[in-house]
mmCIF file of C-alpha atoms in Angstrom:
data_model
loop_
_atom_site.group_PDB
_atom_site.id
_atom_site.type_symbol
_atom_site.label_atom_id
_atom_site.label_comp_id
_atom_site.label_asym_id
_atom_site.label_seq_id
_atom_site.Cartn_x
_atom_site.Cartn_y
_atom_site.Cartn_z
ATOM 1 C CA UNK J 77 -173.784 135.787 143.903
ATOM 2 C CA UNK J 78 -170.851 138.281 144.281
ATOM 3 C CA UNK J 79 -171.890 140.221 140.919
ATOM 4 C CA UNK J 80 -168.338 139.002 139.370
ATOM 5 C CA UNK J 81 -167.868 139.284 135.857
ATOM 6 C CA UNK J 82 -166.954 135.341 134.508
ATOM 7 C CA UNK J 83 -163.444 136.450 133.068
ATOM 8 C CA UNK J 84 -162.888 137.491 136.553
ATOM 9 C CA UNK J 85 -164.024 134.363 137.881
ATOM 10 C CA UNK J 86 -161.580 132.149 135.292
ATOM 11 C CA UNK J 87 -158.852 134.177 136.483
ATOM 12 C CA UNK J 88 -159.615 133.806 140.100
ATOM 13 C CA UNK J 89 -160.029 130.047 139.450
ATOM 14 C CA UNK J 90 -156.863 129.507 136.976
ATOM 15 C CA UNK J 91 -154.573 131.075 139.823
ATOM 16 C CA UNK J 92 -154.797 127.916 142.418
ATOM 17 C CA UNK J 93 -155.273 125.009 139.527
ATOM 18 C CA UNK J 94 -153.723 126.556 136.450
ATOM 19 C CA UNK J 95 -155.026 123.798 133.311
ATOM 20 C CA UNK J 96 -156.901 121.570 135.925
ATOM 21 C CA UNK J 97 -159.612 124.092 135.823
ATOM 22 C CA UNK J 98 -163.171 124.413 134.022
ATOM 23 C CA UNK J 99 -162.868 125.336 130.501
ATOM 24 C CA UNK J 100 -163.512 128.853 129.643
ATOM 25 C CA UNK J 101 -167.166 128.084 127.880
ATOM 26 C CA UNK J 102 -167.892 125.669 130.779
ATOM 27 C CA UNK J 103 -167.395 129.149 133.283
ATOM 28 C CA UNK J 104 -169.613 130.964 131.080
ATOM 29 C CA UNK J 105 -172.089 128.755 130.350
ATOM 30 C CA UNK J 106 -172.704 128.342 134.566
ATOM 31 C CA UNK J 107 -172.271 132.208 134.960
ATOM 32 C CA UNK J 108 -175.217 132.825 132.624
ATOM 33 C CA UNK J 109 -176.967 129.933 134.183
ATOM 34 C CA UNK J 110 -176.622 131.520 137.752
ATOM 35 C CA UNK J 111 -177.554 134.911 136.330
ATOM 36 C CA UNK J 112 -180.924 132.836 135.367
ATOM 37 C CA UNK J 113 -181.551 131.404 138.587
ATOM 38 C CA UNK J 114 -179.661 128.280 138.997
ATOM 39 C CA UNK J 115 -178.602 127.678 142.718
ATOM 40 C CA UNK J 116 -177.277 124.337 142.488
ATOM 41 C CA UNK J 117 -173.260 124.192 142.042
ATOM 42 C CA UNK J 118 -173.622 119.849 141.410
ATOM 43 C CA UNK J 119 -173.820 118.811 137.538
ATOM 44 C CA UNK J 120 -176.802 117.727 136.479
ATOM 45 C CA UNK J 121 -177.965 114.342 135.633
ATOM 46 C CA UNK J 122 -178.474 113.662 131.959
ATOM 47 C CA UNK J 123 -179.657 111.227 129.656
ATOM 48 C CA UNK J 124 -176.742 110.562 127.613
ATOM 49 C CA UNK J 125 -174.988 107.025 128.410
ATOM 50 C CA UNK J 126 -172.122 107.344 130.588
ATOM 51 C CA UNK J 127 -168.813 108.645 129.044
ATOM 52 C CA UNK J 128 -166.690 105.614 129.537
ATOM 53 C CA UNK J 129 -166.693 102.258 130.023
ATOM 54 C CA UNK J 130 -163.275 101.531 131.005
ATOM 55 C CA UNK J 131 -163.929 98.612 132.981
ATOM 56 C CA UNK J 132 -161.633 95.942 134.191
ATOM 57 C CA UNK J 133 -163.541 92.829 132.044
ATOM 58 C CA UNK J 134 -163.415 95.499 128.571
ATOM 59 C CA UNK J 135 -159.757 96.215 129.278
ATOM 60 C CA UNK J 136 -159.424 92.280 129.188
ATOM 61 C CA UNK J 137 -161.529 92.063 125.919
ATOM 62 C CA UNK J 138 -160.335 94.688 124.251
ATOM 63 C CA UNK J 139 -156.024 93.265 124.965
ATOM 64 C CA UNK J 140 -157.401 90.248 124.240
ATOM 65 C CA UNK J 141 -158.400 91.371 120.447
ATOM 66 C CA UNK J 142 -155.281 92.878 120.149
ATOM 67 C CA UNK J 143 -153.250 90.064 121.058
ATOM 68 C CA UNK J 144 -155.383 87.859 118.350
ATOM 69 C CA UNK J 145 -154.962 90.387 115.782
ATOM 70 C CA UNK J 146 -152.530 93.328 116.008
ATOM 71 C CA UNK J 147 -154.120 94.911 112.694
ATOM 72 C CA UNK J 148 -157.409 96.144 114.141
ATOM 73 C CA UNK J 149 -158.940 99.157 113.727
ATOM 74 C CA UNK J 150 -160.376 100.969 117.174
ATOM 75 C CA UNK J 151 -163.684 101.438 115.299
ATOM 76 C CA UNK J 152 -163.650 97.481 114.536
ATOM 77 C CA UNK J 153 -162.552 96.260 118.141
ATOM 78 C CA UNK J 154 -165.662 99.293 119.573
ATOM 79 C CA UNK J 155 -168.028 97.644 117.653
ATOM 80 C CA UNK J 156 -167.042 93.827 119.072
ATOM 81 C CA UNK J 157 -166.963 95.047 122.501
ATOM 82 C CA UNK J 158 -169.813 97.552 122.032
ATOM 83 C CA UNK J 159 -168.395 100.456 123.191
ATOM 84 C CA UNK J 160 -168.087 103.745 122.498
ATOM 85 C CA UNK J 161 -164.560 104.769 119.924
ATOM 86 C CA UNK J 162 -163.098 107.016 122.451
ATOM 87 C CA UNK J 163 -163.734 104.464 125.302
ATOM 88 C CA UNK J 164 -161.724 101.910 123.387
ATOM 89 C CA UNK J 165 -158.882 104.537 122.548
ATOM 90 C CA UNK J 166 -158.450 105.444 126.662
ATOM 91 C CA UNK J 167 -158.234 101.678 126.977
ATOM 92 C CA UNK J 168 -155.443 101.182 124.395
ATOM 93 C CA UNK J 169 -153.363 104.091 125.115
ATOM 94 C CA UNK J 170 -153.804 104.356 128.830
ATOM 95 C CA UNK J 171 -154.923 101.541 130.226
ATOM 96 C CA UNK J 172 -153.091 98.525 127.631
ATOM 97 C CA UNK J 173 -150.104 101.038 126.811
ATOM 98 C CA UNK J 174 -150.286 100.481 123.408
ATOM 99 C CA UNK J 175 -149.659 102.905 120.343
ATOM 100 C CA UNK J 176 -150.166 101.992 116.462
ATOM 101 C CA UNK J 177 -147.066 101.930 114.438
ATOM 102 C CA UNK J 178 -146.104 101.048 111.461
ATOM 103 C CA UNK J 179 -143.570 98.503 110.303
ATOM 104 C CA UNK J 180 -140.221 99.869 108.925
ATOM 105 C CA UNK J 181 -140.067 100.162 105.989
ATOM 106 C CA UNK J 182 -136.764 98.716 104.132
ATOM 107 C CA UNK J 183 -135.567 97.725 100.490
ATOM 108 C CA UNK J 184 -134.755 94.606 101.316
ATOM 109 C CA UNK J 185 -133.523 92.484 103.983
ATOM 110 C CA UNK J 186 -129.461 91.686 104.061
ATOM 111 C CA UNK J 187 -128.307 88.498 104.711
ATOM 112 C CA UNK J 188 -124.930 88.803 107.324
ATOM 113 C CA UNK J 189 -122.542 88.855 104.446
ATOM 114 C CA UNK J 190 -123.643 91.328 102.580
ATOM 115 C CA UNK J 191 -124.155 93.708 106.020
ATOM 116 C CA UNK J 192 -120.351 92.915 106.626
ATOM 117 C CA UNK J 193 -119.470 93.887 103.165
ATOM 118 C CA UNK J 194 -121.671 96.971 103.573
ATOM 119 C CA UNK J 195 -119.453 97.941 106.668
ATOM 120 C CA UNK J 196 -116.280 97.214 105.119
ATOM 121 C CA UNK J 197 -116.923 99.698 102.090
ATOM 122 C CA UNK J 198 -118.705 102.009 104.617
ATOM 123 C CA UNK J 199 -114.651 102.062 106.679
ATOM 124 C CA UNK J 200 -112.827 101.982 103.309
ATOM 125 C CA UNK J 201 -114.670 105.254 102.158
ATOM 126 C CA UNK J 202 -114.270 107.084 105.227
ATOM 127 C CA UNK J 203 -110.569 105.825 106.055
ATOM 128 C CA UNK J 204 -110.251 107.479 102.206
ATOM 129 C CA UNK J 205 -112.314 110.630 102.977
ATOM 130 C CA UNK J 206 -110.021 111.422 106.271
ATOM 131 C CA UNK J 207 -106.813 110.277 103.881
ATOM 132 C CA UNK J 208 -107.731 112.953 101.142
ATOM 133 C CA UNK J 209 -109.885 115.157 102.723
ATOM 134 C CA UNK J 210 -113.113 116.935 101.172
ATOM 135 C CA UNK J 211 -111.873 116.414 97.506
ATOM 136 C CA UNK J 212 -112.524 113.175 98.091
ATOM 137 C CA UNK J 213 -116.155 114.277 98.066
ATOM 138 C CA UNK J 214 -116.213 115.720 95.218
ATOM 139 C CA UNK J 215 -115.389 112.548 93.213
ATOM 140 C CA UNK J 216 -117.600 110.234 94.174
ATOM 141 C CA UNK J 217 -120.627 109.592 91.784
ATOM 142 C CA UNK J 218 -123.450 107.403 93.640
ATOM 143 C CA UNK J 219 -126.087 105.389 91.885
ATOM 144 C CA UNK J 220 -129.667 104.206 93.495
ATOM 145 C CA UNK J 221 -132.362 102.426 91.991
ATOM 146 C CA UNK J 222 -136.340 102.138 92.615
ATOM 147 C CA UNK J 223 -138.949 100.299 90.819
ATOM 148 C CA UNK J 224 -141.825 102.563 89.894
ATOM 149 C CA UNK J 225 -144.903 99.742 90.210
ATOM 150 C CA UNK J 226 -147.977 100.157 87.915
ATOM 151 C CA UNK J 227 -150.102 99.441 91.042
ATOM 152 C CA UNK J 228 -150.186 101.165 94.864
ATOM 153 C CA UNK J 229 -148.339 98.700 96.907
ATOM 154 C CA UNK J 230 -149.393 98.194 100.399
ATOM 155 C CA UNK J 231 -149.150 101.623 102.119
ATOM 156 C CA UNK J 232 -147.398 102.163 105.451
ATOM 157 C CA UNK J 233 -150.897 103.116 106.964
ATOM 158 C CA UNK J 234 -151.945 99.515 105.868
ATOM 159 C CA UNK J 235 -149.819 97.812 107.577
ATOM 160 C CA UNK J 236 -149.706 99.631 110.842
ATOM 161 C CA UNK J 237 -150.273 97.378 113.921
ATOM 162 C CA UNK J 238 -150.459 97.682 118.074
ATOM 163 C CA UNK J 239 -147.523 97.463 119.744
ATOM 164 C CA UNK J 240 -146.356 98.650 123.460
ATOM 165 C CA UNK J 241 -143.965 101.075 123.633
ATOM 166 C CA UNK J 242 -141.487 98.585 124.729
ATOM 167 C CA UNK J 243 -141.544 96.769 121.635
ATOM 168 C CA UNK J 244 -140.049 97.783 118.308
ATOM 169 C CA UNK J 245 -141.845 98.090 115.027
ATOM 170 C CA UNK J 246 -142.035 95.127 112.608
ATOM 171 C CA UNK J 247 -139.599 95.160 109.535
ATOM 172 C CA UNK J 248 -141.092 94.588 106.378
ATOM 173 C CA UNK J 249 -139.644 94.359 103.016
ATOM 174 C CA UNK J 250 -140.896 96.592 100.487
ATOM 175 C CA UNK J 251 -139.974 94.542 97.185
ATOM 176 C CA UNK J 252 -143.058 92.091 95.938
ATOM 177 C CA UNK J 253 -143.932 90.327 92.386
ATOM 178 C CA UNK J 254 -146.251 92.871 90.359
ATOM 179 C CA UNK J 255 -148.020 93.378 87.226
ATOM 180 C CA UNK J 256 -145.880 95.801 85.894
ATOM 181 C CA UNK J 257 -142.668 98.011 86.827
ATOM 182 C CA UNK J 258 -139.756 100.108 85.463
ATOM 183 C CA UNK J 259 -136.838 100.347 86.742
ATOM 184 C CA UNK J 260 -135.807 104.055 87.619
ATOM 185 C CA UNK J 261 -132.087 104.801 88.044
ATOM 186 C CA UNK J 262 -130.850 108.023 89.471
ATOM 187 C CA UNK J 263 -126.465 108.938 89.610
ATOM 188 C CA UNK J 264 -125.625 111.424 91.854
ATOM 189 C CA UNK J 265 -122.855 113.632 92.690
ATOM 190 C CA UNK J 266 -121.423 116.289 95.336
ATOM 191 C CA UNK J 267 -123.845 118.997 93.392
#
């Protein structure tokens, strides 16, 4: 009504409520609109289903597939509770607090003695290192192993599951029986 140009009118609206504001295509789209006619500053209806159904009962459905089974998908628990994907994702994240991690990821799992025996060599080595200084370093040769499978084992994205940010990730142990493997040994040194 003013004659404003609409990058005046993003400006003049981005001053008072900086990001909370309309999006710079939603500003241009109404400008042009008004330019048309339009006299009406209220959105119009449509016939689109609502964006969201983040209700209380589908917040309880959708925690209470998690809790069953902490492996499925947001596409699989939209179409139990028949809601839309991003619905189900504002219910997970924001209204459940849950985000989808995967388990760690380890060689194998120590028993206590060989954690304590770990340590000890771990205090040894650097009791020598401060002793003897960085030629110390330079004479230690290291040796690690790693079966090469001849299939894909399970991949970290497979085993990813829900969990609230106050609880850790699951530990799982890499090794497993296969069809085939080799055995690949690397030695290593200061260079």
């Amino acid at each position: 009504a003013e004659g404003v140009k609409p990058s005046v009118i993003l400006r003049k609206l981005e001053a008072p409520f900086g990001d909370n504001t309309l999006k710079k295509t939603q500003v241009y789209k109404w400008y042009k609109q008004f330019l048309e006619g339009r006299e009406s500053i209220e959105n119009e209806g449509h016939r689109r289903r609502p964006r969201t159904r983040v209700t209380e009962e589908n917040i309880r459905l959708v925690g209470s597939l998690i809790e069953g089974d902490r492996r499925l998908t947001v596409a699989e628990i939209a179409s139990v509770v028949r809601i839309s994907f991003g619905s189900v994702q504002a219910i997970i994240t924001d209204d459940l607090g849950f985000r989808n991690v995967s388990a760690r990821w380890v060689p194998r799992l120590l028993t206590e003695n060989q954690k304590r025996h770990c340590l000890k060599v771990c205090e040894w080595l650097l009791t020598r290192s401060q002793a003897e200084g960085e030629a110390f370093l330079y004479r230690i040769v290291t040796c690690d192993e790693t079966w090469v499978h001849h299939y894909t084992p399970e991949s970290k994205e497979a085993s990813m599951e829900w969990r609230k940010k106050s609880e850790s990730a699951l530990i799982k142990v890499k090794t497993r029986l296969s069809a085939g493997k080799v055995l690949a040994t690397v030695f290593l040194d200061f260079k």
